[in-house]
Coordinates of C-alpha atoms in Angstrom, one line a residue:
Chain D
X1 CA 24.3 -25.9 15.1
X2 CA 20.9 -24.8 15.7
X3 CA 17.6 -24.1 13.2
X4 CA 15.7 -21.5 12.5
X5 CA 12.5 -20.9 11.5
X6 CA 12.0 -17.3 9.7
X7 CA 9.3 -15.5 8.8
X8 CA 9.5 -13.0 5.6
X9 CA 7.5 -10.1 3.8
X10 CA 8.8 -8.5 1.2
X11 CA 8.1 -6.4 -2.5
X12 CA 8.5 -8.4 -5.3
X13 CA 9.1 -5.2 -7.2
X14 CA 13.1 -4.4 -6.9
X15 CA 13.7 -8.2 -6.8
X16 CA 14.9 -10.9 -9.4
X17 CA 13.0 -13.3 -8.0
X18 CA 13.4 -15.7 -4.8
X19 CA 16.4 -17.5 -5.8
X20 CA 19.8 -16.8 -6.3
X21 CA 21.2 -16.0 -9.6
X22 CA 24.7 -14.9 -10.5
X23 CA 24.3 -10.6 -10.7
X24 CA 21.2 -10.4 -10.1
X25 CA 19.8 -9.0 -6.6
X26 CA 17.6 -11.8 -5.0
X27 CA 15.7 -11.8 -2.1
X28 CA 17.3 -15.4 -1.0
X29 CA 21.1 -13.8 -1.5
X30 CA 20.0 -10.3 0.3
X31 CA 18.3 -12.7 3.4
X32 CA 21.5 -15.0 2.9
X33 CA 24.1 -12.0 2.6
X34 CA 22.4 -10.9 5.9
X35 CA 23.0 -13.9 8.4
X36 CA 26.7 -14.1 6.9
X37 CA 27.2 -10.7 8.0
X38 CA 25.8 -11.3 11.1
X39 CA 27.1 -15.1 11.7
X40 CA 31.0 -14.2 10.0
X41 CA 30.5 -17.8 8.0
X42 CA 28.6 -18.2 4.7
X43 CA 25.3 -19.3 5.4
X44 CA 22.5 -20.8 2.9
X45 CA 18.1 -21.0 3.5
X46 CA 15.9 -22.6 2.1
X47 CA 12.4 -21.0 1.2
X48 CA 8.8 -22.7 1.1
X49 CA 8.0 -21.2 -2.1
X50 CA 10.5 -19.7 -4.9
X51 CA 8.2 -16.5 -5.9
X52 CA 9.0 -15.6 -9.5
X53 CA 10.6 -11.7 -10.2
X54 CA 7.7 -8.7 -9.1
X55 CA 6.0 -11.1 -6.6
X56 CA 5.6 -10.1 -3.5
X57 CA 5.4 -12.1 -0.2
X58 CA 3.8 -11.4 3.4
X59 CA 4.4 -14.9 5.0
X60 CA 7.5 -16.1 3.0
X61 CA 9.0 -19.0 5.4
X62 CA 12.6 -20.2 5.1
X63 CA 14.7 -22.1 7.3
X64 CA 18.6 -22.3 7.9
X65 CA 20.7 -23.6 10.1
X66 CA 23.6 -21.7 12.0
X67 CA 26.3 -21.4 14.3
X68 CA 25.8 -22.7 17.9
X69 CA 27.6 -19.3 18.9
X70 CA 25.4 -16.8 17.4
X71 CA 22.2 -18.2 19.5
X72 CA 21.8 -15.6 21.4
X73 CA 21.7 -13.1 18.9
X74 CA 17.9 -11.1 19.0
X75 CA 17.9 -12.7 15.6
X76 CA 14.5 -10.5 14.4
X77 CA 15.9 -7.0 15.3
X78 CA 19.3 -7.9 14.4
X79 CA 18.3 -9.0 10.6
X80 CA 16.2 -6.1 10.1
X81 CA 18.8 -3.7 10.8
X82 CA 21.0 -5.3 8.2
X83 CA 18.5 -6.0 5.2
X84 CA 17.1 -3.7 2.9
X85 CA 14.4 -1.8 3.2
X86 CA 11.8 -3.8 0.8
X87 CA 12.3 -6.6 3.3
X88 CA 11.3 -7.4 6.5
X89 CA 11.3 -10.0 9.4
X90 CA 7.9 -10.6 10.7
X91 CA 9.2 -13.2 13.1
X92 CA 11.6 -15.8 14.3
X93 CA 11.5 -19.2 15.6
X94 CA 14.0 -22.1 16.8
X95 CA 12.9 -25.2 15.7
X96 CA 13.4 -28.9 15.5
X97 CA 16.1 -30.1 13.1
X98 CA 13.5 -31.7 11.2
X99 CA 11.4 -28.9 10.3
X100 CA 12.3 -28.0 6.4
X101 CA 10.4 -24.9 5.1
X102 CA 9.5 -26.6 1.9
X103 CA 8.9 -29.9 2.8
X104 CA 7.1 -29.8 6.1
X105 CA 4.7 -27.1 4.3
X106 CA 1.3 -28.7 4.6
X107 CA -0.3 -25.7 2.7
X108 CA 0.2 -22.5 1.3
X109 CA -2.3 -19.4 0.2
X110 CA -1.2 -17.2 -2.6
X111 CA -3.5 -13.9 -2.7
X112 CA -3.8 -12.0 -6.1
X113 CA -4.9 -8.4 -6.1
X114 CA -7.3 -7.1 -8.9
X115 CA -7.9 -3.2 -9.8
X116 CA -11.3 -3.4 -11.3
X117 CA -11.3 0.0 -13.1
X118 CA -10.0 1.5 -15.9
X119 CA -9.7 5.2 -16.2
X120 CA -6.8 5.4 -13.9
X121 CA -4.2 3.3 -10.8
X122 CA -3.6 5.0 -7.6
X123 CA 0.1 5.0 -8.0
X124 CA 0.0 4.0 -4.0
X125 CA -1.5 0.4 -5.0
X126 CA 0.1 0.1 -8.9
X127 CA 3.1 -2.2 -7.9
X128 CA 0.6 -4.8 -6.1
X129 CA -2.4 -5.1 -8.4
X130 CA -3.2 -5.5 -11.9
X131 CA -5.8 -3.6 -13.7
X132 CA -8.8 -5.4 -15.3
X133 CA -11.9 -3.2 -15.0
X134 CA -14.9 -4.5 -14.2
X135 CA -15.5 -8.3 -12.9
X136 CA -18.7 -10.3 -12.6
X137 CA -17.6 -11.4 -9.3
X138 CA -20.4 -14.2 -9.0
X139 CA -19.0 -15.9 -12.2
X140 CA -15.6 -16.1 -10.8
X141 CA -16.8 -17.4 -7.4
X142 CA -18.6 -20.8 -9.4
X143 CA -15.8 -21.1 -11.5
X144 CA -13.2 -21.0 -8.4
X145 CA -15.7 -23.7 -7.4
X146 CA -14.8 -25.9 -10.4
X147 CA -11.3 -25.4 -10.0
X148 CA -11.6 -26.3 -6.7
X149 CA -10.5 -30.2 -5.5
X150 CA -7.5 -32.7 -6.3
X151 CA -7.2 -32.2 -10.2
X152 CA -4.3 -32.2 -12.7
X153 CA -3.6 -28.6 -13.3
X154 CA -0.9 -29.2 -16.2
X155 CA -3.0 -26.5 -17.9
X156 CA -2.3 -24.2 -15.9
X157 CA 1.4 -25.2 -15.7
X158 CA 4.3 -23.1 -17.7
X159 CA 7.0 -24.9 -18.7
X160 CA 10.2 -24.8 -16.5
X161 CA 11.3 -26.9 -13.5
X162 CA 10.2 -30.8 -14.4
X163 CA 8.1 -32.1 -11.4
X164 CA 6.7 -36.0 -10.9
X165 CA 3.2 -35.0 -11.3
X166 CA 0.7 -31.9 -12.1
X167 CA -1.9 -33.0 -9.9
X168 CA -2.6 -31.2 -6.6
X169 CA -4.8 -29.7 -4.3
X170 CA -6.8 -26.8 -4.6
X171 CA -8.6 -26.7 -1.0
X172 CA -10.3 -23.6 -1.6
X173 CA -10.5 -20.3 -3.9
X174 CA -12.3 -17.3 -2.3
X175 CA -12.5 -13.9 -2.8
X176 CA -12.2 -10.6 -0.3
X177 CA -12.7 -6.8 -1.0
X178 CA -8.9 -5.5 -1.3
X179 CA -8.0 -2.6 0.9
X180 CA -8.6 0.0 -1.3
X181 CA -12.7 0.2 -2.7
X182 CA -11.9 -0.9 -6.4
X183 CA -9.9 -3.6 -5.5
X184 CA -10.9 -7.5 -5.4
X185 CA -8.5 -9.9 -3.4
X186 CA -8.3 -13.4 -4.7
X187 CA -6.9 -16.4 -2.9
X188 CA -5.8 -19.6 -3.7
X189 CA -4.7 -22.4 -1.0
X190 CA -3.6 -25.5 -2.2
X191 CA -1.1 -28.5 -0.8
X192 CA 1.1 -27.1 -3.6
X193 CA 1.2 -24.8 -6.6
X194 CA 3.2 -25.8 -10.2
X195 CA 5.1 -23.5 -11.8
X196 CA 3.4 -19.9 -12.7
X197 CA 0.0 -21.9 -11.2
X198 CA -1.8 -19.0 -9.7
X199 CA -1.1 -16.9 -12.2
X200 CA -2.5 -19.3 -14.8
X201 CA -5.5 -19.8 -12.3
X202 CA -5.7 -16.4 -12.1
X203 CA -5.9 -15.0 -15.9
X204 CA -8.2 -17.8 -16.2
X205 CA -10.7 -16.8 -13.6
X206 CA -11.0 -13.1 -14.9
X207 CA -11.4 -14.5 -18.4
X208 CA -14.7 -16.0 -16.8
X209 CA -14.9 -12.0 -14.8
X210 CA -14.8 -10.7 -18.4
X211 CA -17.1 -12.8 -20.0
X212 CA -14.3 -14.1 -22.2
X213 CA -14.2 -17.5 -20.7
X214 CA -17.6 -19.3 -19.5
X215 CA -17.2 -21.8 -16.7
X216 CA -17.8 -25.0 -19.2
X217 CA -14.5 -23.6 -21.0
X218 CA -12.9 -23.8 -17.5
X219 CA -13.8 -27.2 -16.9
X220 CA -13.0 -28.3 -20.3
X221 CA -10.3 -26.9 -20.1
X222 CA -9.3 -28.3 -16.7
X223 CA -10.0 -31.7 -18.4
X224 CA -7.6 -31.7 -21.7
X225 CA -4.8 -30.0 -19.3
X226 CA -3.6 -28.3 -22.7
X227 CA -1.9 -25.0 -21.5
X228 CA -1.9 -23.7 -24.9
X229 CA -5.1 -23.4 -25.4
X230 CA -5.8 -21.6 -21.6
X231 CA -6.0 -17.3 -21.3
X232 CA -2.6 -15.7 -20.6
X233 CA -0.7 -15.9 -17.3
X234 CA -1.7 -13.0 -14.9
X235 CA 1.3 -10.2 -14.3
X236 CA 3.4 -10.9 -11.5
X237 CA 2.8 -8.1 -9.7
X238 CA -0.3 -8.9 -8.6
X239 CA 0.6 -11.9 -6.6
X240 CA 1.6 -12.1 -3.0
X241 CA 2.5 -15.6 -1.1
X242 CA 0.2 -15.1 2.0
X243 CA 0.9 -18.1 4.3
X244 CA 2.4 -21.2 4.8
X245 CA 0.9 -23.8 7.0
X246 CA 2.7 -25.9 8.6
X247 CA 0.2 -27.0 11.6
X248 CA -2.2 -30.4 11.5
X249 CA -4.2 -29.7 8.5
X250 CA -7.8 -30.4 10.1
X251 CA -7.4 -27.1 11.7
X252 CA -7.0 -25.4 8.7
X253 CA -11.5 -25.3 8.3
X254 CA -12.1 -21.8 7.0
X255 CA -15.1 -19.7 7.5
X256 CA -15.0 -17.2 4.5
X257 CA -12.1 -15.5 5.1
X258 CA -11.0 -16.1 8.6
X259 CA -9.3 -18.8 9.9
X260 CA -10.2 -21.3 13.1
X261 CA -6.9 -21.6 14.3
X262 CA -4.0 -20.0 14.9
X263 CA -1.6 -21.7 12.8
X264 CA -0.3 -18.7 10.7
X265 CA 2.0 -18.2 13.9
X266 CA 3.2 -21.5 14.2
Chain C
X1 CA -9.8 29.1 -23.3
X2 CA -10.9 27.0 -20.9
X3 CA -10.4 26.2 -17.2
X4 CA -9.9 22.6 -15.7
X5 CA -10.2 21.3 -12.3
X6 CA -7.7 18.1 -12.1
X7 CA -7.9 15.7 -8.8
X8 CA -4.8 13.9 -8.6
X9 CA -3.2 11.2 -6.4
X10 CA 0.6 10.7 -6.1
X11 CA 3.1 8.7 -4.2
X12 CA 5.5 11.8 -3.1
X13 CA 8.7 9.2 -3.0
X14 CA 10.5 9.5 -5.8
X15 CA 9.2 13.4 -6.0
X16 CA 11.1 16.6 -4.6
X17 CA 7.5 17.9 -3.7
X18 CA 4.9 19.9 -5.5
X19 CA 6.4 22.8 -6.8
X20 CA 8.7 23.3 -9.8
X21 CA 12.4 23.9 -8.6
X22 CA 15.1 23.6 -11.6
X23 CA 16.8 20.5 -11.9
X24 CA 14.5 18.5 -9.7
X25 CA 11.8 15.9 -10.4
X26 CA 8.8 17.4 -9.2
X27 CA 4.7 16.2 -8.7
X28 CA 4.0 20.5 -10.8
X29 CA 7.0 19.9 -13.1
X30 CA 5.4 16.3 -14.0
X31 CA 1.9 17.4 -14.7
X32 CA 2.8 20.5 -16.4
X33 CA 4.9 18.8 -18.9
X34 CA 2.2 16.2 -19.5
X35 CA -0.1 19.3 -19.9
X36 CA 2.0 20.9 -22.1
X37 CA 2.7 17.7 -24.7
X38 CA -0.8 17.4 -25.3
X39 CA -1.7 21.4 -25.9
X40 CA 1.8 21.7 -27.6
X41 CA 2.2 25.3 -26.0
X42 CA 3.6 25.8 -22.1
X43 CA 1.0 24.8 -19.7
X44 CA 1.0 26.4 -16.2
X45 CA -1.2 25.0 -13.3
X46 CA -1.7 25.9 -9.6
X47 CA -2.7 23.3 -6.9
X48 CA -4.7 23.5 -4.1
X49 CA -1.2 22.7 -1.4
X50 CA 2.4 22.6 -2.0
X51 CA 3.0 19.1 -1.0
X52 CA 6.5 18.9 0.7
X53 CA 8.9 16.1 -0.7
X54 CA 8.1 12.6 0.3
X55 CA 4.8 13.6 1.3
X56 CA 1.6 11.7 -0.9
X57 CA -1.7 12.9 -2.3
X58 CA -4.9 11.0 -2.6
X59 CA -6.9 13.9 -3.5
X60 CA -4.7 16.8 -4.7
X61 CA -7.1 19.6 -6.5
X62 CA -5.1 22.1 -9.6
X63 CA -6.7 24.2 -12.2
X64 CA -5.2 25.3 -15.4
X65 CA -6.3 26.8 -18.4
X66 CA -5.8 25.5 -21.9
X67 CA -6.5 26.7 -25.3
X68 CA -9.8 26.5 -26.6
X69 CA -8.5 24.0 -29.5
X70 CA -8.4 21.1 -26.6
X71 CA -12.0 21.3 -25.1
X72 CA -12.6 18.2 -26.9
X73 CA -9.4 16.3 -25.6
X74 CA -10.6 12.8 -23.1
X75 CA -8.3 14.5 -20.3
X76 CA -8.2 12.0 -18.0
X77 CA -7.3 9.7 -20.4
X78 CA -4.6 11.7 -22.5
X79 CA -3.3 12.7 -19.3
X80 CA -2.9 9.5 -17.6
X81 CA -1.3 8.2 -20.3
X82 CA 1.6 10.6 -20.4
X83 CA 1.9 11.0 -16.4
X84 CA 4.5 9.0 -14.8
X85 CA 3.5 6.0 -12.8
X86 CA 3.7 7.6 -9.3
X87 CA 1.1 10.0 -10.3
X88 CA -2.5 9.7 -11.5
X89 CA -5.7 11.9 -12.6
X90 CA -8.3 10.7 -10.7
X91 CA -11.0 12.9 -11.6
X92 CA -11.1 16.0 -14.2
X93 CA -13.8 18.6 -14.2
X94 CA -14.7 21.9 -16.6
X95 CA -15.2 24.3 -14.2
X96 CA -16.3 28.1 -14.1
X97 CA -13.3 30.8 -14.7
X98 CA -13.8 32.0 -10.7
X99 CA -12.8 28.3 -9.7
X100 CA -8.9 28.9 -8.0
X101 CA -7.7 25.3 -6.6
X102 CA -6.2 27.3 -3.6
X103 CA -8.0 30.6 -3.5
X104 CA -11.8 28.7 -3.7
X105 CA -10.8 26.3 -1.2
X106 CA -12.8 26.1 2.2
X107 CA -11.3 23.3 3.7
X108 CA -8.6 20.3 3.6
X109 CA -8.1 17.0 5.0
X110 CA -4.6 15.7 5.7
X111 CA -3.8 12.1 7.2
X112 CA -0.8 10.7 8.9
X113 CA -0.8 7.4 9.1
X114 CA 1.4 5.7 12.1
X115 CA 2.8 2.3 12.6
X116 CA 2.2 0.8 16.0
X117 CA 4.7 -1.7 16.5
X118 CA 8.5 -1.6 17.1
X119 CA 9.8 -4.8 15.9
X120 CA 9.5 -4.0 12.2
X121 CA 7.5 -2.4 9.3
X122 CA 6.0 -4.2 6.4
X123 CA 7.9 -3.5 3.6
X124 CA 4.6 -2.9 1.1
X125 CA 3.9 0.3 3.8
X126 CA 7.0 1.5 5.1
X127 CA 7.0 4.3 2.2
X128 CA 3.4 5.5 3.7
X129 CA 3.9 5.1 7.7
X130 CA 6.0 6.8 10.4
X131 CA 7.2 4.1 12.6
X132 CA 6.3 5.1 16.5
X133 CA 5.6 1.9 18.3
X134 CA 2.6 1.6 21.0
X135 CA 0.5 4.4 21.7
X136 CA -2.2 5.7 24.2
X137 CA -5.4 6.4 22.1
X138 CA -7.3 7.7 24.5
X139 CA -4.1 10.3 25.4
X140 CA -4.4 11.3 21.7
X141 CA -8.0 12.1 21.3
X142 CA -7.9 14.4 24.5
X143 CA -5.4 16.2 22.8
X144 CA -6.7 16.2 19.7
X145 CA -10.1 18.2 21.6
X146 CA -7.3 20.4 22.9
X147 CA -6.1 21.5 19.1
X148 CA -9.7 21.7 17.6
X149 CA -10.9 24.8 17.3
X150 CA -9.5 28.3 15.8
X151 CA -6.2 29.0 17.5
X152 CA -2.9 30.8 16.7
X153 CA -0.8 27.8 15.6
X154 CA 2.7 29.7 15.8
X155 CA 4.2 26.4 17.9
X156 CA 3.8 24.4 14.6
X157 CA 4.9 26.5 12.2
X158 CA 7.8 26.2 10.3
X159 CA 10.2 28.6 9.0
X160 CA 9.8 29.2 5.5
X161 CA 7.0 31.6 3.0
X162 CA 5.7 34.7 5.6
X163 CA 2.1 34.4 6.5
X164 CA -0.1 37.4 7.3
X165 CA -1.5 35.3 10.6
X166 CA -1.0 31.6 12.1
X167 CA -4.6 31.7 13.4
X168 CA -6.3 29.0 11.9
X169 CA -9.7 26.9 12.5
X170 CA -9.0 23.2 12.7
X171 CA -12.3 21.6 12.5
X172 CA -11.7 18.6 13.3
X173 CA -8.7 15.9 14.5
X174 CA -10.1 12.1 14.3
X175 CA -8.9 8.7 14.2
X176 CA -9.4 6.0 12.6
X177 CA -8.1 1.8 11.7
X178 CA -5.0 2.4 8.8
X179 CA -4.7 -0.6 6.2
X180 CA -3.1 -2.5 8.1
X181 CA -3.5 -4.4 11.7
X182 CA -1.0 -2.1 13.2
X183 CA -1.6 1.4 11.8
X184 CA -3.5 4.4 12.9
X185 CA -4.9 7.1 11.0
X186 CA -4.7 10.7 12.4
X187 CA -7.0 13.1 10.4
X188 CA -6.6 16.4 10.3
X189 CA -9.3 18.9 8.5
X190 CA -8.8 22.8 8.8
X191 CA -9.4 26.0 6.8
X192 CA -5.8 26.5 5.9
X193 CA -2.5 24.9 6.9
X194 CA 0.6 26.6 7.8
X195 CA 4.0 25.2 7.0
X196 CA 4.6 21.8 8.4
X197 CA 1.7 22.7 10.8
X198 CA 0.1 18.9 9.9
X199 CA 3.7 17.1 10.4
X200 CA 4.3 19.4 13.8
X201 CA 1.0 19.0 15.2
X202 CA 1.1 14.6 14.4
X203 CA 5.0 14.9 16.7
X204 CA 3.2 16.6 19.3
X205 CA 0.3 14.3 19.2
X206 CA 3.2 11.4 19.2
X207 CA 4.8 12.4 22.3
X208 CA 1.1 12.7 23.8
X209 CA 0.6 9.2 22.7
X210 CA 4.0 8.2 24.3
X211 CA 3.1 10.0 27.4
X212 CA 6.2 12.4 26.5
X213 CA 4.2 15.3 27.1
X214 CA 1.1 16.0 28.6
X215 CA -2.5 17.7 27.3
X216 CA -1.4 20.3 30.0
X217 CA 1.9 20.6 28.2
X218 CA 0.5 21.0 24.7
X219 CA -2.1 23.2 25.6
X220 CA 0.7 25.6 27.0
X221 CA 2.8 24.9 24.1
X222 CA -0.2 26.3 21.8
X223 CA 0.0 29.2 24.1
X224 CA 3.0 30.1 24.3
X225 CA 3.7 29.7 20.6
X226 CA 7.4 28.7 21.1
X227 CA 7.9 26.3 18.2
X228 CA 11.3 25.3 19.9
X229 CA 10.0 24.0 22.8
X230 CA 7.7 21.8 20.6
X231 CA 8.1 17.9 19.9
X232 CA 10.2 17.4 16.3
X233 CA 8.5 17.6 13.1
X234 CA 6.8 13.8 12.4
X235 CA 8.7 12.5 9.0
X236 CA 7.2 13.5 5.8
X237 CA 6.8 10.0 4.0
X238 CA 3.7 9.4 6.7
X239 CA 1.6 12.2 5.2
X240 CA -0.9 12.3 2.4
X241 CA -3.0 15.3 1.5
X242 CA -6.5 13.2 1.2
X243 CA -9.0 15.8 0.5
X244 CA -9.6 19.5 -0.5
X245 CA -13.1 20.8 -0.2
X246 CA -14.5 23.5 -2.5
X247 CA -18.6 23.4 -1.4
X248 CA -21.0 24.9 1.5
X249 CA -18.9 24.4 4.7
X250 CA -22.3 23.6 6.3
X251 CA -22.6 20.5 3.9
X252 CA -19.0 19.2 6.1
X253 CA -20.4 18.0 9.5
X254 CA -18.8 14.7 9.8
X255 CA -20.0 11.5 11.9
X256 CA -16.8 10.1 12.9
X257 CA -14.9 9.0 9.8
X258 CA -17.3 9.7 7.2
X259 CA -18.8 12.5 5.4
X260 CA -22.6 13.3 5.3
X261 CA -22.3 15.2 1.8
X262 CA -20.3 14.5 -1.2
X263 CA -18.7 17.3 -1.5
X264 CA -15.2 15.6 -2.5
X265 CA -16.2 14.9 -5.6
X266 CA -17.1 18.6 -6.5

């Protein structure tokens, strides 16, 4: 038996979600129903980060573990000519039996697209943004400031999966022009999201954009962690899991939106 | 009556091209019932290029005229909000009864965008790229100096509609970054295009890049005008019709990527 480390992009768009679900077509059972095919046994991964239906992923990790016969097999080529075509292997490792793609996951970044005009979507960009119009961008950066820190995010937490605590770690929130001119790219890293956490984050912060929310309202509502009371979740489509980290987490210093290191490849 | 000028943008995926063919789910077919819902009589329109199936627009031009009764309709607006989500109105204009979208137009800009890398294609592009691997930039450029100019372009040319003459001026072939870190963009701006001439010229230009042929060869190839000793057509899915240009051709001279006018938004 030997481990592997996998690397995953994907559209959200024709998915169910990450996770396995009787009938339904999931990423995890296409990725799963891929190295069966190509190992003859049944074989089961485990992802860093479940990403609800209509998210998408560019550095989705999951790790497996399979036959000691199949390790020769030029696993990246050979998965990618066996999955679909709204997935893709961006690369593949053999690690230590005691890497786990959730659990050794020091951090992960989330980036959420924006459209910020009305009168139309370019239908090249519709499935990975969500329309809003027009932001007041320096609004959203001091309120990504408040957000930012060890805090309890339970308002920004939908109900679902019970966890031990709300509280986590928002290391930074910044903010990039999108590829396309009306587009605003937000990100999020943190040592952990809840449940639907970026998308809370996210209709929260253009709330504040709008004018809708000011960034007292944020922190209040930060403080009484009542989710009822916080702006409606962001569409999924929007949302994209970036990266997982798994490297020594003093490398991770950011300077705007580059990194120091090189520990996306790791 | 009056005449309109629509800008349009479409993915060409789920399309079987521009034109109206019975039975099929076309980008004309689309717009034209849209058109026609809102005037509630049969609305024709004619575009500036017959887009092939699978291949996008960013800046498609049509022109139609509607009854009087509807000068005072929002059309970008009404429009958008019957049109499919793989197509959108970018721009909408009144213009003069002389304006033709094809007839009145001096010049257009396609783009092929190629992905340089072998070991997969991100899934959130694949529908826009044309998978080729590593290629010589430098090789390209030289033969894209070769193809500028006003020659008879029988070597790409397709068989299909009769032309009077395959002499036409490409003004220009350039290059520039795609979206992503492993596309290239390959420009191509010319009076007039002949069938398939953008998708023939980009396999030629491929092979050049892959050191398959030489300038030497493709400058004979133009010669000659032998379309079967030409590289294969380049796949249609990598194509986008980005601009159509109706002002003063002296208002066009470009400094690398951009434009010193603005001329596309006449």
């Amino acid at each position: 038996m030997f481990r592997l480390k996998i690397t995953l992009a994907y559209t959200g768009t024709q998915f169910s979600g990450w996770q396995v679900q009787p009938g339904q077509r999931t990423v995890q059972g296409c990725l799963e129903a891929g190295l069966s095919r190509i190992c003859s046994v049944p074989v089961r991964v485990c992802a860093a980060g479940r990403t609800d239906a209509g998210v998408h992923a560019l550095g989705q990790v999951v790790h497996c573990d399979l036959p000691e016969n199949r390790i020769r097999v030029p696993w990246q080529r050979a998965l990618n000519s066996v999955l679909p075509e709204d997935m893709a292997v961006t690369g593949v490792q053999q690690v230590d039996r005691n890497f786990h793609a959730m659990f050794s996951a020091r951090r992960k970044t989330y980036s959420y697209t924006l459209w910020q005009r009305t009168d139309y979507v370019l239908p090249q960009r519709r499935p990975f943004v969500w329309k809003v119009g027009e932001l007041n961008l320096e609004k959203m950066r001091q309120a990504g400031a408040v957000l930012t820190g060890e805090h309890d995010f339970g308002a920004f937490q939908n109900v679902g999966t019970p966890v031990m605590s709300s509280v986590r770690q928002l290391f930074a929130v910044w903010f990039t022009p999108g590829p396309g001119e009306s587009e605003l790219e937000c990100h999020f890293q943190a040592n952990g999201f809840l449940k639907q956490m970026v998308r809370n984050l996210m209709g929260a912060l253009v709330a504040v954009g709008q004018g809708r929310l000011s960034t007292e309202g944020l922190e209040a509502l930060l403080q009484d962690r009542d989710r009822t009371r916080a702006p409606a979740t962001a569409p999924a489509q929007g949302l994209c899991l970036s990266r997982v980290y798994y490297a020594d987490p003093a490398r991770f210093v950011e300077t705007n939106s580059q990194y120091s290191g090189k520990e996306a490849s790791v």
